[in-house]
Amino acid sequence: MAANINSGSYDEGLCKEVSQALSAEGHEMARLIECPHEDLPDAATLRQAGVDALAVFGGDGTVNGAMRQAKGWDGHMLVLPGGTMNLLSRSLHGDVDSETIAQRYAQGRIKLARMPVAEGEGEIALVGVIAGPTTAWGEVREDMRHFNLAEMPGSIADAWTKTFGGAQVQLDGTGEPYPALFIEPKMDALHVTGFTAEGAGQMFAHGLSWLKGDFREGPHEDLGMREALEVSAADGKPVGLLIDGEEAEGSARCRFRHGLSPIDFVYTAEECLANPDL
């Protein structure tokens, strides 16, 4: 198991309980990797250890890093909710806790499948990509992660300023500018959402959605499905990005396409188990 001990949700006791639940059904944990102090295992390390499943207790960014590091390994990843928003865990398992997920896995109530991803700019996104000045809200998320309540008013005010004052971005073929675009991988294509920020009321709604744990609930417009797309900024400068919640910088014209993850993931949600397309 790999656990991000810097996560606001990290709980050493919970990690032990999950390990015990898996061990009781014959799934012995080889070792606990405490990141970021320890490196996430690569494919060679996992193969040498004879590991067929890598459980990751952390946020979406930690899971993304573990997947990229393990590329080329023929095992599967079990995502446990140990981050700030845990959007990936919710999509795989529903809104349930780590113990429930471990029990389902131990009992074989699972499906293994590659996840849809957004690929581009040298990145792979499992949850999605936020492109535009609204990526300043990543700083708010960091304060949430570390329970840095004293800094949150300042980071929220800064995010508002950058969102209203930054160069807006647009999706190729539309010409309509938005403070930010959200590119979310679905089973067959990329779903694109344009976030809106028309006045303080909508900006407050964005902040509230972050604090509630799902930025996707903020004011937005549905821009449809694309197999591939291009995003650019009005000022021609590199586009700011959040890849599964982690900051990155794109090019002046960011290109993304639909793809599949290089590793199988464990699905346990009932609706996922009943979906023959997974």
Short mmCIF file of C-alpha atoms in Angstrom, two decimals:
data_model
loop_
_atom_site.label_atom_id
_atom_site.label_comp_id
_atom_site.label_asym_id
_atom_site.label_seq_id
_atom_site.Cartn_x
_atom_site.Cartn_y
_atom_site.Cartn_z
CA MET A 1 0.00 0.00 0.00
CA ALA A 2 1.16 3.53 -0.80
CA ALA A 3 -0.13 6.28 1.51
CA ASN A 4 0.36 10.04 1.27
CA ILE A 5 1.14 10.93 4.87
CA ASN A 6 0.94 14.66 4.05
CA SER A 7 -2.70 14.34 3.06
CA GLY A 8 -5.26 16.02 5.31
CA SER A 9 -7.12 12.69 5.43
CA TYR A 10 -4.13 10.50 6.34
CA ASP A 11 -4.84 8.19 9.26
CA GLU A 12 -2.24 5.62 10.28
CA GLY A 13 -4.81 3.63 12.24
CA LEU A 14 -7.13 3.50 9.25
CA CYS A 15 -4.32 2.19 7.04
CA LYS A 16 -3.77 -0.64 9.52
CA GLU A 17 -7.50 -1.44 9.63
CA VAL A 18 -7.64 -1.64 5.84
CA SER A 19 -4.58 -3.88 5.79
CA GLN A 20 -6.12 -6.17 8.40
CA ALA A 21 -9.40 -6.36 6.49
CA LEU A 22 -7.55 -7.42 3.34
CA SER A 23 -5.27 -9.85 5.20
CA ALA A 24 -8.28 -11.56 6.76
CA GLU A 25 -9.35 -12.60 3.26
CA GLY A 26 -5.89 -13.71 2.16
CA HIS A 27 -4.63 -10.44 0.64
CA GLU A 28 -1.41 -9.86 2.57
CA MET A 29 0.15 -6.39 2.36
CA ALA A 30 3.77 -6.59 1.24
CA ARG A 31 4.69 -3.24 2.82
CA LEU A 32 3.48 0.31 3.49
CA ILE A 33 5.11 3.03 1.41
CA GLU A 34 4.87 6.45 3.05
CA CYS A 35 5.04 9.09 0.35
CA PRO A 36 6.33 11.67 -0.33
CA HIS A 37 9.18 10.62 1.99
CA GLU A 38 9.47 7.36 0.07
CA ASP A 39 9.34 6.98 -3.68
CA LEU A 40 6.28 5.45 -5.27
CA PRO A 41 7.12 2.00 -6.69
CA ASP A 42 7.93 1.60 -10.36
CA ALA A 43 6.95 -1.33 -12.56
CA ALA A 44 10.22 -3.20 -11.99
CA THR A 45 9.92 -2.90 -8.20
CA LEU A 46 6.33 -4.17 -8.22
CA ARG A 47 7.18 -7.11 -10.49
CA GLN A 48 10.21 -8.07 -8.40
CA ALA A 49 8.11 -8.03 -5.23
CA GLY A 50 5.47 -10.22 -6.87
CA VAL A 51 2.77 -7.62 -6.20
CA ASP A 52 -0.48 -7.96 -8.16
CA ALA A 53 -2.37 -5.07 -6.55
CA LEU A 54 -1.25 -1.61 -5.42
CA ALA A 55 -3.58 0.09 -2.94
CA VAL A 56 -3.18 3.88 -2.87
CA PHE A 57 -4.48 5.86 0.11
CA GLY A 58 -4.27 9.46 -1.03
CA GLY A 59 -5.78 12.13 -3.22
CA ASP A 60 -6.31 12.15 -6.96
CA GLY A 61 -2.85 13.60 -7.63
CA THR A 62 -1.17 10.86 -5.58
CA VAL A 63 -3.07 8.17 -7.48
CA ASN A 64 -2.08 9.79 -10.78
CA GLY A 65 1.58 9.80 -9.74
CA ALA A 66 1.42 6.14 -8.67
CA MET A 67 -0.16 5.15 -11.99
CA ARG A 68 2.48 6.95 -14.05
CA GLN A 69 5.30 5.49 -11.99
CA ALA A 70 3.94 1.95 -12.35
CA LYS A 71 3.36 2.16 -16.10
CA GLY A 72 4.29 -1.14 -17.73
CA TRP A 73 3.29 -3.24 -14.71
CA ASP A 74 0.54 -5.82 -15.32
CA GLY A 75 -1.16 -5.52 -11.92
CA HIS A 76 -4.07 -3.32 -10.84
CA MET A 77 -4.62 -0.30 -8.60
CA LEU A 78 -7.05 -0.05 -5.70
CA VAL A 79 -7.91 3.58 -4.93
CA LEU A 80 -8.79 4.47 -1.32
CA PRO A 81 -10.14 7.94 -0.39
CA GLY A 82 -7.30 9.74 1.37
CA GLY A 83 -7.31 13.18 -0.23
CA THR A 84 -9.21 16.46 -0.13
CA MET A 85 -11.96 15.84 -2.69
CA ASN A 86 -11.47 12.16 -3.61
CA LEU A 87 -13.32 12.56 -6.92
CA LEU A 88 -11.57 9.54 -8.41
CA SER A 89 -12.50 7.27 -5.50
CA ARG A 90 -16.12 8.38 -5.79
CA SER A 91 -16.23 7.52 -9.49
CA LEU A 92 -14.79 4.04 -8.86
CA HIS A 93 -16.55 3.12 -5.62
CA GLY A 94 -19.27 5.65 -4.86
CA ASP A 95 -19.26 7.88 -1.78
CA VAL A 96 -18.07 5.19 0.66
CA ASP A 97 -15.19 4.88 3.13
CA SER A 98 -11.94 2.93 2.83
CA GLU A 99 -13.13 0.04 5.02
CA THR A 100 -16.15 -0.55 2.77
CA ILE A 101 -13.96 -0.51 -0.35
CA ALA A 102 -11.48 -2.94 1.25
CA GLN A 103 -14.31 -5.31 2.21
CA ARG A 104 -15.72 -5.28 -1.31
CA TYR A 105 -12.28 -5.98 -2.74
CA ALA A 106 -11.55 -8.77 -0.25
CA GLN A 107 -14.90 -10.40 -1.07
CA GLY A 108 -14.26 -10.24 -4.82
CA ARG A 109 -17.11 -7.78 -5.52
CA ILE A 110 -15.01 -5.95 -8.10
CA LYS A 111 -14.40 -5.34 -11.77
CA LEU A 112 -10.97 -4.62 -13.27
CA ALA A 113 -10.76 -2.25 -16.22
CA ARG A 114 -8.72 0.52 -17.80
CA MET A 115 -9.98 4.01 -16.93
CA PRO A 116 -10.77 6.68 -19.51
CA VAL A 117 -8.18 9.47 -19.41
CA ALA A 118 -7.39 12.82 -20.98
CA GLU A 119 -3.92 12.78 -22.57
CA GLY A 120 -1.98 15.87 -23.61
CA GLU A 121 0.79 18.33 -22.77
CA GLY A 122 2.87 15.39 -21.52
CA GLU A 123 0.21 14.62 -18.89
CA ILE A 124 -2.43 11.99 -18.20
CA ALA A 125 -5.55 13.05 -16.28
CA LEU A 126 -7.82 10.51 -14.61
CA VAL A 127 -10.34 12.91 -13.04
CA GLY A 128 -9.83 15.78 -15.45
CA VAL A 129 -8.04 18.94 -16.46
CA ILE A 130 -8.91 22.48 -15.40
CA ALA A 131 -7.48 24.98 -17.88
CA GLY A 132 -7.39 28.73 -17.27
CA PRO A 133 -6.87 31.37 -14.57
CA THR A 134 -9.31 29.55 -12.26
CA THR A 135 -6.43 27.16 -11.61
CA ALA A 136 -5.59 29.67 -8.87
CA TRP A 137 -8.22 27.77 -6.90
CA GLY A 138 -5.57 25.05 -6.56
CA GLU A 139 -3.98 27.24 -3.88
CA VAL A 140 -7.28 27.23 -2.00
CA ARG A 141 -7.30 23.44 -2.21
CA GLU A 142 -3.79 23.29 -0.73
CA ASP A 143 -4.91 25.36 2.24
CA MET A 144 -7.88 23.01 2.64
CA ARG A 145 -5.57 19.99 2.45
CA HIS A 146 -3.36 21.26 5.25
CA PHE A 147 -6.19 22.78 7.31
CA ASN A 148 -4.47 26.14 6.87
CA LEU A 149 -7.53 28.16 7.88
CA ALA A 150 -5.54 31.32 8.59
CA GLU A 151 -4.35 31.46 4.96
CA MET A 152 -7.64 30.54 3.31
CA PRO A 153 -9.20 34.05 3.21
CA GLY A 154 -6.07 35.35 1.47
CA SER A 155 -5.86 32.50 -1.02
CA ILE A 156 -9.58 32.77 -1.82
CA ALA A 157 -9.27 36.53 -2.41
CA ASP A 158 -6.23 35.91 -4.63
CA ALA A 159 -8.13 33.26 -6.59
CA TRP A 160 -11.00 35.70 -7.17
CA THR A 161 -8.59 38.39 -8.42
CA LYS A 162 -6.76 36.03 -10.77
CA THR A 163 -9.99 34.59 -12.13
CA PHE A 164 -11.55 37.95 -12.92
CA GLY A 165 -8.31 39.59 -14.06
CA GLY A 166 -6.60 36.72 -15.90
CA ALA A 167 -6.77 36.01 -19.61
CA GLN A 168 -9.76 33.83 -20.39
CA VAL A 169 -9.50 30.61 -22.36
CA GLN A 170 -11.49 29.19 -25.23
CA LEU A 171 -12.20 25.85 -26.83
CA ASP A 172 -11.31 25.46 -30.50
CA GLY A 173 -14.28 25.87 -32.79
CA THR A 174 -16.39 27.85 -30.32
CA GLY A 175 -14.69 31.22 -29.86
CA GLU A 176 -16.57 31.78 -26.59
CA PRO A 177 -14.16 32.79 -23.76
CA TYR A 178 -14.44 31.33 -20.25
CA PRO A 179 -12.53 31.90 -17.01
CA ALA A 180 -11.77 28.18 -17.11
CA LEU A 181 -12.59 24.97 -18.92
CA PHE A 182 -12.94 21.53 -17.34
CA ILE A 183 -12.00 18.56 -19.53
CA GLU A 184 -13.35 15.33 -18.04
CA PRO A 185 -12.65 11.88 -19.49
CA LYS A 186 -15.77 9.77 -20.03
CA MET A 187 -15.96 6.24 -21.42
CA ASP A 188 -16.08 7.22 -25.10
CA ALA A 189 -14.90 10.84 -25.29
CA LEU A 190 -13.87 13.96 -23.37
CA HIS A 191 -16.68 15.99 -21.81
CA VAL A 192 -16.01 19.74 -21.77
CA THR A 193 -17.51 22.23 -19.31
CA GLY A 194 -17.07 25.99 -19.40
CA PHE A 195 -16.96 27.58 -15.94
CA THR A 196 -18.63 30.98 -15.74
CA ALA A 197 -17.83 33.85 -13.38
CA GLU A 198 -20.26 36.63 -14.15
CA GLY A 199 -20.18 38.74 -11.02
CA ALA A 200 -19.37 38.17 -7.37
CA GLY A 201 -22.34 35.85 -6.87
CA GLN A 202 -21.06 33.22 -9.30
CA MET A 203 -17.52 33.57 -7.98
CA PHE A 204 -18.82 32.98 -4.45
CA ALA A 205 -20.62 29.89 -5.75
CA HIS A 206 -17.31 28.61 -7.16
CA GLY A 207 -15.62 29.09 -3.81
CA LEU A 208 -18.47 27.33 -2.02
CA SER A 209 -18.27 24.36 -4.39
CA TRP A 210 -14.54 23.98 -3.62
CA LEU A 211 -15.19 24.12 0.11
CA LYS A 212 -17.98 21.53 -0.25
CA GLY A 213 -15.54 19.18 -1.93
CA ASP A 214 -16.55 19.20 -5.61
CA PHE A 215 -15.53 22.12 -7.83
CA ARG A 216 -17.74 20.70 -10.62
CA GLU A 217 -20.80 22.06 -8.81
CA GLY A 218 -19.77 25.65 -9.57
CA PRO A 219 -21.64 27.74 -12.22
CA HIS A 220 -20.97 26.24 -15.66
CA GLU A 221 -22.12 25.58 -19.23
CA ASP A 222 -22.06 22.20 -20.99
CA LEU A 223 -19.87 22.36 -24.12
CA GLY A 224 -20.40 18.79 -25.27
CA MET A 225 -18.19 15.78 -26.05
CA ARG A 226 -14.96 15.68 -28.06
CA GLU A 227 -12.56 12.91 -29.06
CA ALA A 228 -9.80 15.53 -29.22
CA LEU A 229 -9.66 19.27 -28.57
CA GLU A 230 -7.49 22.35 -28.29
CA VAL A 231 -7.55 25.09 -25.63
CA SER A 232 -5.89 28.49 -25.95
CA ALA A 233 -5.67 31.69 -23.90
CA ALA A 234 -6.87 35.04 -25.20
CA ASP A 235 -3.49 36.67 -24.56
CA GLY A 236 -1.54 33.95 -26.38
CA LYS A 237 0.45 33.00 -23.27
CA PRO A 238 0.85 29.45 -21.86
CA VAL A 239 -2.35 28.12 -20.32
CA GLY A 240 -2.40 27.33 -16.60
CA LEU A 241 -3.51 23.78 -15.82
CA LEU A 242 -4.63 21.63 -12.92
CA ILE A 243 -4.08 17.95 -13.75
CA ASP A 244 -6.08 15.85 -11.27
CA GLY A 245 -5.72 18.76 -8.86
CA GLU A 246 -1.96 19.25 -9.31
CA GLU A 247 -0.64 22.44 -10.91
CA ALA A 248 1.06 22.31 -14.30
CA GLU A 249 1.77 24.75 -17.13
CA GLY A 250 0.61 24.04 -20.62
CA SER A 251 1.61 25.51 -23.95
CA ALA A 252 -0.07 28.45 -25.68
CA ARG A 253 -2.28 25.95 -27.52
CA CYS A 254 -2.97 22.93 -25.31
CA ARG A 255 -4.09 19.78 -27.09
CA PHE A 256 -5.83 16.87 -25.36
CA ARG A 257 -7.27 13.61 -26.62
CA HIS A 258 -9.29 10.75 -25.20
CA GLY A 259 -7.43 7.60 -24.15
CA LEU A 260 -7.24 4.77 -21.63
CA SER A 261 -5.09 4.41 -18.53
CA PRO A 262 -1.93 2.27 -18.85
CA ILE A 263 -2.99 0.19 -15.82
CA ASP A 264 -6.20 -1.55 -14.70
CA PHE A 265 -8.18 0.01 -11.86
CA VAL A 266 -10.51 -1.66 -9.37
CA TYR A 267 -14.19 -0.69 -9.66
CA THR A 268 -16.56 -1.64 -6.82
CA ALA A 269 -19.58 0.68 -7.22
CA GLU A 270 -22.73 -1.28 -8.07
CA GLU A 271 -23.44 0.77 -11.19
CA CYS A 272 -19.88 0.11 -12.39
CA LEU A 273 -20.16 -3.65 -11.82
CA ALA A 274 -23.37 -3.68 -13.86
CA ASN A 275 -21.82 -1.75 -16.77
CA PRO A 276 -20.71 -4.20 -19.48
CA ASP A 277 -18.62 -1.50 -21.21
CA LEU A 278 -16.08 -1.42 -18.36
#
